[in-house]
Amino acid sequence: MKLLIALNKKAARLLATLTLGYMLTPHGAAGQGILSTGKLKTHVDYFNSIDEEAVVNYVPNAQSFDWLSKNIPLFDCPDSVLQTVYDYRWWSMRKHLKETPDGFIFTEFITKVNHAGKHNAISSALGHHIYEGRWLKNQRYIDDYIRFWLYVDPKHTVQRFHSFSSWVDDAVYNRYLVNLDQAFIRENLPALDADYRKWEAERQVPGGMFYQFDVKDAMEESISGGRKEKNIRPTINSYMYGNALALVRMATLAGNDTLVRRYTEKAAQLRKMTIDSLWNPADSFFEVKKEKGGFANAREAIGFIPWYFNLPDDTPAYAAQWNQLTDEKGFRAPWGITTAERRHPLFRTHGSGHGCEWDGPVWPFATTQTLKGLSNLLTNYSNHGSMTKQVFYDELLKYAKSHTMNGKIYLGEYQDEKTGEWLKGDNPRSRFYHHSGFADLIINDLVGLKPAADNVLAIRPLIPDGLWDWFCLDRVPYHGKMITILWDKTGRHYRKGKGFLLFADGKLMARSKKLQPLTATLK
């Protein structure tokens, strides 16, 4: 039985009770599902027992199990770490849900911070929040949250939405692929278009690319950047490409040919410029271009972000960049994926080591982006370099194991890559730091539920061959139905059949003898 790294014996005994398999429920009424909420209840009781609940927002701990059982997909697997952290991240996200006079929002810090806007809202991880929140059954929370940034924040004298770079359009469209809410897209397309044009006015340089200060990328004190340096970065240029492509697709839904033509051209130009300008052939890596000219000559995790949006060409040369991920002189470290290559002479040299440095330590924000990019490489590209499903799984598991402090499950800001120390300490503001994603990486990437605009449901799992004999992702809201994805090698674990099975509202839609890509047509 695997346990979270560094758990003390007392905590280990307590967590051992969490590894019991889910009780099964009959697969009857639509949406009822296969898994019961028994293990979720055990997990939530444990999470509540170690939380002093210094801040209470919309759903207090006492009501968290009820809220979660009504809102989140259930996940069951043989790995107790992934299993526990999956539930913990939903429980933690729930703590950040606030009901305000301006509707529901999600906070980033659990306590008030000075650089936040109204209601303590911060936009830096908005894309992560939307990707994660798209799997909630009640989508009003995300509806309100998106509208807050598009309509409420702009009314303020000091606006905060553009305090940080954003891939909001991409996230909004990818949420649409889950719920097919065309009315929401049509209603908000003009505001999203206006927001893109505002970014062009604020951050576009002659020629069409975008610059950003590293702090405004939410990645301050980086090796390549600076708080006052207007560098051309893989971050904002990848985001704006993803946003432009999403606007093409949303404009197509809305029947707005003018916007379709406008953003098709913008996306094509920005993609070409990003590849031509930010690929450093000397380092075989996407890197920052300095304001004064030339590359920063530093391999950083932000160089993996172009794959988050499937931006690079599918060639062996670009795919070979990923080989740095498993190189111990590159980005591989005992506690996760570093934010800069470990061989660089300026690795871990900025600041005090306890501020907010992105010069090498492990940041969940960047880990989420890198794992999403790796998933896209493995799923959507034919050239993978040395990357495999096993690499993805190992890094995802390492990420899950990093959720620990003083023998208890924990999520903070950023970590020492060798020891796992949370470098802000147990700072009250850092607890439950809502600045990254995890559940979406399980649903969309590890299990591989790939949302689409049509009625074809594709599952592209990244679980290594032969690793698991069983798992179940249950009660997933998708296109108005409840989806269950189940692997049972022998058929004896869940007693629903042998092999890889896909259900929609309790009806078997597709099956395979092997754990391999699976496709079904939803009716």
Short mmCIF file of C-alpha atoms in Angstrom, two decimals:
data_model
loop_
_atom_site.label_atom_id
_atom_site.label_comp_id
_atom_site.label_asym_id
_atom_site.label_seq_id
_atom_site.Cartn_x
_atom_site.Cartn_y
_atom_site.Cartn_z
CA MET A 1 0.00 0.00 0.00
CA LYS A 2 1.43 3.31 -1.05
CA LEU A 3 1.23 6.23 1.34
CA LEU A 4 2.00 9.91 1.06
CA ILE A 5 5.70 10.62 1.44
CA ALA A 6 6.82 11.81 4.86
CA LEU A 7 3.64 10.84 6.70
CA ASN A 8 4.32 10.01 10.32
CA LYS A 9 3.12 6.70 11.75
CA LYS A 10 0.06 8.17 13.43
CA ALA A 11 -1.11 9.86 10.24
CA ALA A 12 -0.27 6.74 8.26
CA ARG A 13 -2.56 4.62 10.44
CA LEU A 14 -5.34 7.15 9.93
CA LEU A 15 -4.84 7.29 6.18
CA ALA A 16 -4.80 3.50 5.97
CA THR A 17 -8.53 3.58 6.61
CA LEU A 18 -8.94 5.62 3.43
CA THR A 19 -7.70 2.94 1.05
CA LEU A 20 -10.75 0.71 1.29
CA GLY A 21 -12.53 0.19 -2.00
CA TYR A 22 -15.72 2.03 -2.81
CA MET A 23 -18.96 0.28 -2.04
CA LEU A 24 -20.83 -0.41 -5.26
CA THR A 25 -24.32 0.77 -6.07
CA PRO A 26 -26.68 -0.68 -8.64
CA HIS A 27 -26.31 1.00 -12.03
CA GLY A 28 -29.98 1.86 -12.31
CA ALA A 29 -31.50 5.33 -12.67
CA ALA A 30 -29.80 7.75 -15.03
CA GLY A 31 -26.93 9.49 -13.27
CA GLN A 32 -26.96 7.18 -10.24
CA GLY A 33 -23.64 5.67 -11.21
CA ILE A 34 -21.72 2.64 -10.03
CA LEU A 35 -19.67 3.94 -7.10
CA SER A 36 -21.09 4.92 -3.77
CA THR A 37 -19.85 7.92 -1.80
CA GLY A 38 -18.54 5.77 1.06
CA LYS A 39 -14.85 6.41 0.52
CA LEU A 40 -15.47 10.09 -0.23
CA LYS A 41 -17.19 10.35 3.16
CA THR A 42 -14.21 8.71 4.90
CA HIS A 43 -11.83 11.07 3.13
CA VAL A 44 -13.84 14.17 3.95
CA ASP A 45 -14.12 13.18 7.61
CA TYR A 46 -10.33 12.92 7.73
CA PHE A 47 -9.76 16.23 5.91
CA ASN A 48 -12.20 17.97 8.25
CA SER A 49 -10.54 16.46 11.31
CA ILE A 50 -7.15 18.04 10.56
CA ASP A 51 -8.52 21.45 9.53
CA GLU A 52 -9.02 24.28 12.00
CA GLU A 53 -11.27 25.99 9.42
CA ALA A 54 -9.96 29.48 10.09
CA VAL A 55 -11.87 30.78 7.06
CA VAL A 56 -15.40 29.71 6.15
CA ASN A 57 -16.82 30.55 2.74
CA TYR A 58 -19.95 29.32 0.95
CA VAL A 59 -19.71 25.64 1.93
CA PRO A 60 -18.42 25.04 5.49
CA ASN A 61 -16.61 21.83 6.34
CA ALA A 62 -19.69 20.44 8.06
CA GLN A 63 -21.55 20.60 4.73
CA SER A 64 -18.62 19.68 2.49
CA PHE A 65 -19.46 16.01 2.06
CA ASP A 66 -23.02 16.75 1.03
CA TRP A 67 -21.88 19.43 -1.45
CA LEU A 68 -19.12 17.26 -2.90
CA SER A 69 -21.30 14.18 -3.24
CA LYS A 70 -23.76 16.23 -5.30
CA ASN A 71 -21.19 17.99 -7.46
CA ILE A 72 -18.02 16.05 -8.24
CA PRO A 73 -17.26 12.94 -10.31
CA LEU A 74 -16.16 9.99 -8.19
CA PHE A 75 -12.84 8.31 -8.84
CA ASP A 76 -11.64 4.92 -7.65
CA CYS A 77 -8.23 3.41 -8.36
CA PRO A 78 -5.62 1.07 -6.82
CA ASP A 79 -3.22 3.90 -5.96
CA SER A 80 -4.16 5.33 -2.56
CA VAL A 81 -2.14 8.52 -3.12
CA LEU A 82 -3.85 9.51 -6.37
CA GLN A 83 -7.17 8.47 -4.87
CA THR A 84 -6.81 10.53 -1.70
CA VAL A 85 -5.36 13.63 -3.36
CA TYR A 86 -8.10 13.61 -6.01
CA ASP A 87 -10.75 13.92 -3.29
CA TYR A 88 -8.61 16.36 -1.30
CA ARG A 89 -8.25 18.74 -4.20
CA TRP A 90 -12.02 18.88 -4.70
CA TRP A 91 -12.49 19.37 -0.95
CA SER A 92 -9.87 22.13 -0.99
CA MET A 93 -11.33 23.85 -4.07
CA ARG A 94 -14.72 23.91 -2.34
CA LYS A 95 -13.20 25.98 0.46
CA HIS A 96 -12.52 28.80 -2.05
CA LEU A 97 -16.09 29.07 -3.33
CA LYS A 98 -17.59 32.39 -2.23
CA GLU A 99 -21.09 33.74 -2.70
CA THR A 100 -20.93 37.52 -3.20
CA PRO A 101 -23.38 40.27 -4.21
CA ASP A 102 -21.78 39.87 -7.65
CA GLY A 103 -22.42 36.15 -7.84
CA PHE A 104 -20.20 33.18 -7.05
CA ILE A 105 -16.42 33.38 -7.38
CA PHE A 106 -13.44 31.23 -6.46
CA THR A 107 -10.56 32.76 -4.53
CA GLU A 108 -6.89 31.89 -4.90
CA PHE A 109 -5.71 32.62 -1.36
CA ILE A 110 -7.88 31.47 1.52
CA THR A 111 -7.04 34.66 3.45
CA LYS A 112 -7.23 38.24 2.18
CA VAL A 113 -4.16 39.48 0.30
CA ASN A 114 -3.36 43.04 -0.72
CA HIS A 115 -2.91 42.43 -4.44
CA ALA A 116 -6.35 40.84 -4.82
CA GLY A 117 -9.34 42.64 -6.27
CA LYS A 118 -12.94 42.78 -5.12
CA HIS A 119 -14.01 39.84 -2.93
CA ASN A 120 -10.33 38.78 -2.72
CA ALA A 121 -10.43 37.61 -6.34
CA ILE A 122 -7.21 37.06 -8.33
CA SER A 123 -7.13 36.14 -12.01
CA SER A 124 -3.74 34.43 -12.33
CA ALA A 125 -5.05 30.84 -12.09
CA LEU A 126 -8.42 31.51 -13.73
CA GLY A 127 -7.66 29.09 -16.57
CA HIS A 128 -6.86 26.32 -14.08
CA HIS A 129 -10.04 27.09 -12.14
CA ILE A 130 -12.26 26.85 -15.23
CA TYR A 131 -10.63 23.64 -16.48
CA GLU A 132 -11.11 22.08 -13.05
CA GLY A 133 -14.58 23.51 -12.46
CA ARG A 134 -15.98 22.37 -15.82
CA TRP A 135 -16.52 18.92 -14.26
CA LEU A 136 -18.81 20.19 -11.48
CA LYS A 137 -22.45 19.23 -11.88
CA ASN A 138 -23.68 22.71 -10.92
CA GLN A 139 -22.17 25.04 -13.49
CA ARG A 140 -23.67 28.21 -12.02
CA TYR A 141 -20.51 28.63 -9.95
CA ILE A 142 -18.29 28.83 -13.04
CA ASP A 143 -20.86 30.84 -15.01
CA ASP A 144 -20.85 33.51 -12.32
CA TYR A 145 -17.09 33.42 -11.93
CA ILE A 146 -16.45 34.02 -15.64
CA ARG A 147 -19.01 36.83 -15.71
CA PHE A 148 -17.35 38.42 -12.67
CA TRP A 149 -14.11 38.89 -14.57
CA LEU A 150 -15.77 39.97 -17.81
CA TYR A 151 -18.32 42.43 -16.40
CA VAL A 152 -17.77 43.22 -12.71
CA ASP A 153 -14.01 43.75 -12.55
CA PRO A 154 -13.94 46.19 -15.53
CA LYS A 155 -16.23 48.57 -13.62
CA HIS A 156 -13.54 49.19 -11.00
CA THR A 157 -11.17 52.11 -11.13
CA VAL A 158 -8.30 49.69 -10.47
CA GLN A 159 -9.00 46.65 -12.62
CA ARG A 160 -7.40 43.32 -11.75
CA PHE A 161 -8.31 41.01 -14.64
CA HIS A 162 -5.19 41.94 -16.63
CA SER A 163 -2.94 41.87 -13.60
CA PHE A 164 -1.94 38.45 -14.91
CA SER A 165 -1.75 36.75 -18.29
CA SER A 166 -4.72 34.54 -19.04
CA TRP A 167 -5.92 31.73 -21.27
CA VAL A 168 -9.55 32.48 -20.39
CA ASP A 169 -11.00 32.10 -23.91
CA ASP A 170 -9.39 28.69 -24.32
CA ALA A 171 -10.73 27.62 -20.92
CA VAL A 172 -14.24 28.91 -21.65
CA TYR A 173 -14.37 27.00 -24.93
CA ASN A 174 -13.03 23.80 -23.39
CA ARG A 175 -15.72 24.08 -20.73
CA TYR A 176 -18.28 24.41 -23.50
CA LEU A 177 -17.07 21.08 -24.90
CA VAL A 178 -18.24 19.50 -21.63
CA ASN A 179 -21.63 21.19 -21.16
CA LEU A 180 -22.53 22.35 -24.73
CA ASP A 181 -24.03 25.56 -23.36
CA GLN A 182 -24.20 27.53 -26.62
CA ALA A 183 -26.29 30.29 -25.03
CA PHE A 184 -23.45 31.10 -22.64
CA ILE A 185 -20.98 31.29 -25.53
CA ARG A 186 -23.20 33.57 -27.61
CA GLU A 187 -23.92 35.82 -24.64
CA ASN A 188 -20.28 36.32 -23.70
CA LEU A 189 -18.52 36.22 -27.07
CA PRO A 190 -18.57 40.04 -27.50
CA ALA A 191 -16.94 40.52 -24.09
CA LEU A 192 -14.31 37.86 -24.79
CA ASP A 193 -13.54 39.47 -28.14
CA ALA A 194 -13.21 42.89 -26.47
CA ASP A 195 -10.93 41.42 -23.85
CA TYR A 196 -8.62 39.93 -26.49
CA ARG A 197 -8.40 43.29 -28.25
CA LYS A 198 -7.59 44.92 -24.91
CA TRP A 199 -4.64 42.56 -24.52
CA GLU A 200 -3.48 43.58 -27.99
CA ALA A 201 -3.61 47.24 -26.97
CA GLU A 202 -1.73 46.60 -23.73
CA ARG A 203 0.87 43.96 -24.52
CA GLN A 204 1.34 43.56 -28.29
CA VAL A 205 4.59 44.71 -29.86
CA PRO A 206 5.09 45.80 -33.47
CA GLY A 207 5.04 42.68 -35.59
CA GLY A 208 2.27 40.98 -33.64
CA MET A 209 3.82 39.10 -30.73
CA PHE A 210 3.15 39.79 -27.06
CA TYR A 211 5.45 40.80 -24.21
CA GLN A 212 4.96 40.30 -20.51
CA PHE A 213 6.75 41.03 -17.24
CA ASP A 214 7.49 37.78 -15.44
CA VAL A 215 5.52 38.91 -12.37
CA LYS A 216 2.48 39.53 -14.58
CA ASP A 217 2.80 35.96 -15.81
CA ALA A 218 2.45 35.00 -12.11
CA MET A 219 6.05 33.76 -12.42
CA GLU A 220 8.20 36.38 -10.75
CA GLU A 221 11.93 36.26 -10.10
CA SER A 222 12.50 33.92 -13.03
CA ILE A 223 15.89 33.32 -14.60
CA SER A 224 14.79 34.73 -17.95
CA GLY A 225 12.64 37.66 -16.87
CA GLY A 226 12.19 40.57 -14.54
CA ARG A 227 9.50 42.69 -12.99
CA LYS A 228 10.22 45.52 -15.43
CA GLU A 229 11.50 43.60 -18.46
CA LYS A 230 9.16 43.56 -21.46
CA ASN A 231 10.24 40.18 -22.75
CA ILE A 232 8.58 38.08 -25.46
CA ARG A 233 7.63 34.96 -23.51
CA PRO A 234 6.29 31.51 -24.45
CA THR A 235 3.61 32.01 -21.79
CA ILE A 236 1.52 34.92 -23.03
CA ASN A 237 2.13 34.12 -26.71
CA SER A 238 0.92 30.55 -26.25
CA TYR A 239 -2.05 31.80 -24.22
CA MET A 240 -3.03 34.32 -26.88
CA TYR A 241 -2.72 31.70 -29.61
CA GLY A 242 -4.98 29.38 -27.60
CA ASN A 243 -7.39 32.25 -27.00
CA ALA A 244 -7.49 33.19 -30.69
CA LEU A 245 -8.16 29.59 -31.71
CA ALA A 246 -10.93 29.33 -29.10
CA LEU A 247 -12.48 32.56 -30.39
CA VAL A 248 -12.55 31.07 -33.91
CA ARG A 249 -14.50 28.10 -32.60
CA MET A 250 -16.83 30.18 -30.42
CA ALA A 251 -17.48 32.62 -33.28
CA THR A 252 -18.31 29.66 -35.50
CA LEU A 253 -20.89 28.53 -32.95
CA ALA A 254 -22.36 32.04 -32.88
CA GLY A 255 -22.40 32.32 -36.67
CA ASN A 256 -20.14 35.41 -36.60
CA ASP A 257 -18.15 35.11 -39.83
CA THR A 258 -16.32 38.38 -39.20
CA LEU A 259 -14.81 37.11 -35.99
CA VAL A 260 -14.08 33.72 -37.53
CA ARG A 261 -11.99 35.34 -40.26
CA ARG A 262 -10.31 37.78 -37.86
CA TYR A 263 -9.18 35.19 -35.33
CA THR A 264 -8.31 32.53 -37.87
CA GLU A 265 -5.77 34.95 -39.28
CA LYS A 266 -4.53 36.02 -35.85
CA ALA A 267 -4.11 32.43 -34.67
CA ALA A 268 -2.19 31.39 -37.77
CA GLN A 269 0.13 34.39 -37.60
CA LEU A 270 0.80 34.06 -33.88
CA ARG A 271 1.49 30.34 -34.15
CA LYS A 272 4.03 30.91 -36.91
CA MET A 273 5.70 33.78 -35.09
CA THR A 274 5.93 31.83 -31.83
CA ILE A 275 7.59 28.89 -33.56
CA ASP A 276 9.88 31.05 -35.66
CA SER A 277 10.84 33.49 -32.90
CA LEU A 278 10.85 31.54 -29.62
CA TRP A 279 12.41 28.24 -30.68
CA ASN A 280 16.09 28.37 -29.77
CA PRO A 281 17.83 25.81 -32.00
CA ALA A 282 21.00 26.05 -29.90
CA ASP A 283 19.15 24.76 -26.85
CA SER A 284 16.43 22.85 -28.77
CA PHE A 285 13.86 24.57 -26.58
CA PHE A 286 11.16 27.25 -26.64
CA GLU A 287 12.68 30.14 -24.71
CA VAL A 288 12.17 33.77 -23.76
CA LYS A 289 13.30 36.50 -26.16
CA LYS A 290 14.78 39.44 -24.26
CA GLU A 291 13.46 42.98 -24.70
CA LYS A 292 16.88 44.10 -25.91
CA GLY A 293 17.20 41.17 -28.31
CA GLY A 294 18.48 37.61 -28.22
CA PHE A 295 17.38 34.58 -26.28
CA ALA A 296 17.49 34.40 -22.49
CA ASN A 297 19.40 31.12 -22.97
CA ALA A 298 17.58 29.44 -20.13
CA ARG A 299 15.44 26.36 -20.46
CA GLU A 300 12.38 26.92 -18.24
CA ALA A 301 9.16 25.02 -17.71
CA ILE A 302 7.32 27.78 -19.55
CA GLY A 303 8.87 26.33 -22.70
CA PHE A 304 6.49 23.36 -22.41
CA ILE A 305 3.41 25.60 -22.44
CA PRO A 306 3.08 25.71 -26.26
CA TRP A 307 1.95 22.06 -26.13
CA TYR A 308 -0.84 22.98 -23.72
CA PHE A 309 -2.44 24.50 -26.84
CA ASN A 310 -1.07 22.01 -29.39
CA LEU A 311 0.90 24.87 -30.94
CA PRO A 312 4.21 23.28 -32.11
CA ASP A 313 4.57 21.28 -35.31
CA ASP A 314 4.58 17.49 -34.99
CA THR A 315 8.27 16.90 -35.69
CA PRO A 316 11.04 14.89 -33.98
CA ALA A 317 13.03 18.07 -33.36
CA TYR A 318 10.33 19.80 -31.33
CA ALA A 319 9.34 16.59 -29.52
CA ALA A 320 12.95 16.09 -28.43
CA GLN A 321 12.59 19.14 -26.16
CA TRP A 322 10.58 16.90 -23.84
CA ASN A 323 13.62 14.71 -23.19
CA GLN A 324 14.70 17.42 -20.75
CA LEU A 325 11.75 16.50 -18.52
CA THR A 326 13.36 13.28 -17.36
CA ASP A 327 16.94 14.56 -17.31
CA GLU A 328 18.21 15.16 -13.76
CA LYS A 329 20.23 18.07 -15.11
CA GLY A 330 17.08 19.30 -16.77
CA PHE A 331 13.71 19.34 -14.97
CA ARG A 332 13.62 16.06 -13.11
CA ALA A 333 13.88 16.37 -9.32
CA PRO A 334 12.89 14.19 -6.35
CA TRP A 335 9.82 16.30 -5.53
CA GLY A 336 8.56 17.27 -8.94
CA ILE A 337 9.13 19.18 -12.14
CA THR A 338 11.38 22.17 -11.59
CA THR A 339 10.52 25.54 -13.09
CA ALA A 340 14.01 25.92 -14.61
CA GLU A 341 16.68 23.47 -15.72
CA ARG A 342 18.83 22.35 -12.82
CA ARG A 343 22.06 22.68 -14.81
CA HIS A 344 21.63 26.43 -15.29
CA PRO A 345 24.18 28.49 -13.32
CA LEU A 346 21.39 30.78 -12.06
CA PHE A 347 19.20 27.93 -10.78
CA ARG A 348 17.80 28.84 -7.33
CA THR A 349 19.82 32.08 -7.08
CA HIS A 350 17.01 34.68 -7.04
CA GLY A 351 15.62 36.15 -3.84
CA SER A 352 15.68 34.61 -0.39
CA GLY A 353 14.35 31.18 -1.28
CA HIS A 354 11.21 31.94 0.70
CA GLY A 355 9.59 34.65 -1.43
CA CYS A 356 7.96 33.71 -4.72
CA GLU A 357 10.86 32.59 -6.89
CA TRP A 358 10.31 30.79 -10.20
CA ASP A 359 14.01 30.18 -10.83
CA GLY A 360 13.83 26.46 -10.18
CA PRO A 361 11.57 25.40 -7.28
CA VAL A 362 8.54 23.22 -7.90
CA TRP A 363 5.32 25.18 -8.49
CA PRO A 364 1.99 23.29 -8.82
CA PHE A 365 0.82 26.00 -11.26
CA ALA A 366 3.61 25.11 -13.69
CA THR A 367 3.37 21.38 -12.98
CA THR A 368 -0.27 21.45 -14.05
CA GLN A 369 0.58 23.22 -17.30
CA THR A 370 3.49 20.91 -18.06
CA LEU A 371 1.49 17.73 -17.43
CA LYS A 372 -1.33 19.03 -19.64
CA GLY A 373 1.22 19.74 -22.37
CA LEU A 374 2.72 16.26 -21.98
CA SER A 375 -0.73 14.70 -22.19
CA ASN A 376 -1.38 16.56 -25.43
CA LEU A 377 1.98 15.45 -26.83
CA LEU A 378 1.22 11.79 -26.08
CA THR A 379 -2.38 11.98 -27.28
CA ASN A 380 -2.36 14.38 -30.23
CA TYR A 381 1.14 13.99 -31.70
CA SER A 382 2.94 11.13 -33.42
CA ASN A 383 6.41 12.30 -32.31
CA HIS A 384 6.94 11.87 -28.56
CA GLY A 385 10.71 12.00 -28.07
CA SER A 386 11.43 9.77 -25.07
CA MET A 387 8.06 10.52 -23.45
CA THR A 388 5.70 7.64 -22.61
CA LYS A 389 2.56 7.01 -20.62
CA GLN A 390 4.83 5.81 -17.82
CA VAL A 391 6.59 9.19 -17.70
CA PHE A 392 3.25 10.97 -17.48
CA TYR A 393 2.05 8.66 -14.71
CA ASP A 394 5.26 8.91 -12.72
CA GLU A 395 5.22 12.73 -12.78
CA LEU A 396 1.52 12.87 -11.94
CA LEU A 397 2.08 10.51 -9.00
CA LYS A 398 5.07 12.56 -7.85
CA TYR A 399 2.84 15.64 -8.00
CA ALA A 400 0.22 13.87 -5.88
CA LYS A 401 2.82 12.75 -3.34
CA SER A 402 4.01 16.33 -2.92
CA HIS A 403 0.73 17.18 -1.15
CA THR A 404 2.12 16.74 2.35
CA MET A 405 3.48 18.74 5.27
CA ASN A 406 4.35 17.58 8.78
CA GLY A 407 2.78 14.18 8.20
CA LYS A 408 -0.55 15.57 6.98
CA ILE A 409 -2.05 16.14 3.58
CA TYR A 410 -1.37 19.72 2.51
CA LEU A 411 -1.33 22.08 -0.46
CA GLY A 412 0.83 25.19 -0.41
CA GLU A 413 2.53 27.61 -2.78
CA TYR A 414 5.87 26.17 -3.90
CA GLN A 415 8.44 23.62 -2.83
CA ASP A 416 12.12 22.84 -2.59
CA GLU A 417 12.78 20.39 -5.40
CA LYS A 418 15.03 18.14 -3.28
CA THR A 419 13.34 18.08 0.15
CA GLY A 420 9.69 18.91 -0.55
CA GLU A 421 9.77 21.77 1.97
CA TRP A 422 6.97 24.24 1.30
CA LEU A 423 9.07 27.37 0.95
CA LYS A 424 6.45 29.76 2.35
CA GLY A 425 6.12 27.51 5.39
CA ASP A 426 2.73 26.93 6.96
CA ASN A 427 1.74 30.50 6.16
CA PRO A 428 -2.03 30.94 6.72
CA ARG A 429 -2.37 32.52 3.27
CA SER A 430 -0.67 29.52 1.65
CA ARG A 431 -2.96 26.80 2.96
CA PHE A 432 -5.20 25.25 0.30
CA TYR A 433 -3.47 27.45 -2.30
CA HIS A 434 -5.88 27.48 -5.23
CA HIS A 435 -3.32 28.15 -7.94
CA SER A 436 -3.19 24.90 -9.90
CA GLY A 437 -5.24 21.93 -11.08
CA PHE A 438 -5.34 18.23 -10.28
CA ALA A 439 -8.78 16.65 -10.74
CA ASP A 440 -8.86 17.73 -14.40
CA LEU A 441 -5.52 15.97 -14.94
CA ILE A 442 -7.12 12.77 -13.64
CA ILE A 443 -10.34 13.09 -15.64
CA ASN A 444 -9.15 14.64 -18.91
CA ASP A 445 -5.63 13.25 -19.10
CA LEU A 446 -4.93 10.14 -17.00
CA VAL A 447 -8.34 8.54 -17.62
CA GLY A 448 -8.47 10.45 -20.89
CA LEU A 449 -12.01 11.73 -21.31
CA LYS A 450 -11.59 14.02 -24.34
CA PRO A 451 -14.52 16.44 -24.74
CA ALA A 452 -15.67 17.27 -28.25
CA ALA A 453 -18.30 19.45 -29.89
CA ASP A 454 -20.01 16.53 -31.64
CA ASN A 455 -21.73 13.49 -30.12
CA VAL A 456 -18.64 11.27 -30.30
CA LEU A 457 -17.13 10.55 -26.90
CA ALA A 458 -13.45 9.55 -27.06
CA ILE A 459 -11.46 8.06 -24.18
CA ARG A 460 -7.67 8.15 -24.55
CA PRO A 461 -6.21 6.78 -21.29
CA LEU A 462 -2.60 7.43 -20.26
CA ILE A 463 -2.50 4.68 -17.64
CA PRO A 464 0.59 2.56 -18.38
CA ASP A 465 -0.07 -0.89 -19.78
CA GLY A 466 -0.39 -3.55 -17.12
CA LEU A 467 -0.18 -1.13 -14.18
CA TRP A 468 -3.76 -1.24 -12.91
CA ASP A 469 -6.21 -4.13 -12.90
CA TRP A 470 -9.16 -1.85 -12.21
CA PHE A 471 -10.32 1.75 -11.90
CA CYS A 472 -13.56 3.68 -12.23
CA LEU A 473 -14.40 7.30 -13.02
CA ASP A 474 -18.08 7.72 -12.27
CA ARG A 475 -20.84 10.33 -12.41
CA VAL A 476 -19.08 12.61 -14.87
CA PRO A 477 -21.43 15.25 -16.29
CA TYR A 478 -20.96 15.36 -20.05
CA HIS A 479 -23.28 16.59 -22.81
CA GLY A 480 -26.29 16.33 -20.52
CA LYS A 481 -25.53 12.74 -19.53
CA MET A 482 -23.71 11.03 -16.68
CA ILE A 483 -20.67 9.13 -17.89
CA THR A 484 -18.96 6.15 -16.28
CA ILE A 485 -15.55 4.93 -17.47
CA LEU A 486 -14.57 1.58 -15.99
CA TRP A 487 -11.65 -0.82 -16.37
CA ASP A 488 -11.93 -4.25 -14.76
CA LYS A 489 -9.35 -6.71 -16.01
CA THR A 490 -11.07 -9.78 -14.58
CA GLY A 491 -14.62 -8.48 -14.28
CA ARG A 492 -14.68 -9.46 -10.62
CA HIS A 493 -13.82 -6.11 -9.02
CA TYR A 494 -16.88 -4.08 -10.03
CA ARG A 495 -18.98 -6.98 -11.31
CA LYS A 496 -20.16 -4.97 -14.32
CA GLY A 497 -18.31 -6.90 -16.98
CA LYS A 498 -14.78 -7.70 -18.05
CA GLY A 499 -12.54 -5.19 -19.81
CA PHE A 500 -12.76 -1.48 -20.58
CA LEU A 501 -16.35 -0.23 -20.46
CA LEU A 502 -18.00 3.10 -21.18
CA PHE A 503 -21.49 3.89 -19.87
CA ALA A 504 -23.77 6.87 -20.47
CA ASP A 505 -26.70 7.23 -18.04
CA GLY A 506 -26.19 3.61 -17.04
CA LYS A 507 -26.30 2.27 -20.60
CA LEU A 508 -23.26 0.44 -21.96
CA MET A 509 -22.03 2.41 -24.98
CA ALA A 510 -18.71 0.76 -25.83
CA ARG A 511 -16.30 -1.83 -24.53
CA SER A 512 -12.87 -3.28 -25.24
CA LYS A 513 -10.97 -6.29 -23.95
CA LYS A 514 -7.91 -4.10 -23.43
CA LEU A 515 -7.26 -0.77 -21.74
CA GLN A 516 -6.92 1.18 -24.96
CA PRO A 517 -8.57 4.12 -26.76
CA LEU A 518 -12.33 3.77 -26.75
CA THR A 519 -14.94 5.67 -28.75
CA ALA A 520 -18.72 5.82 -28.51
CA THR A 521 -21.48 7.80 -30.16
CA LEU A 522 -23.83 9.42 -27.65
CA LYS A 523 -27.49 9.50 -28.60
#
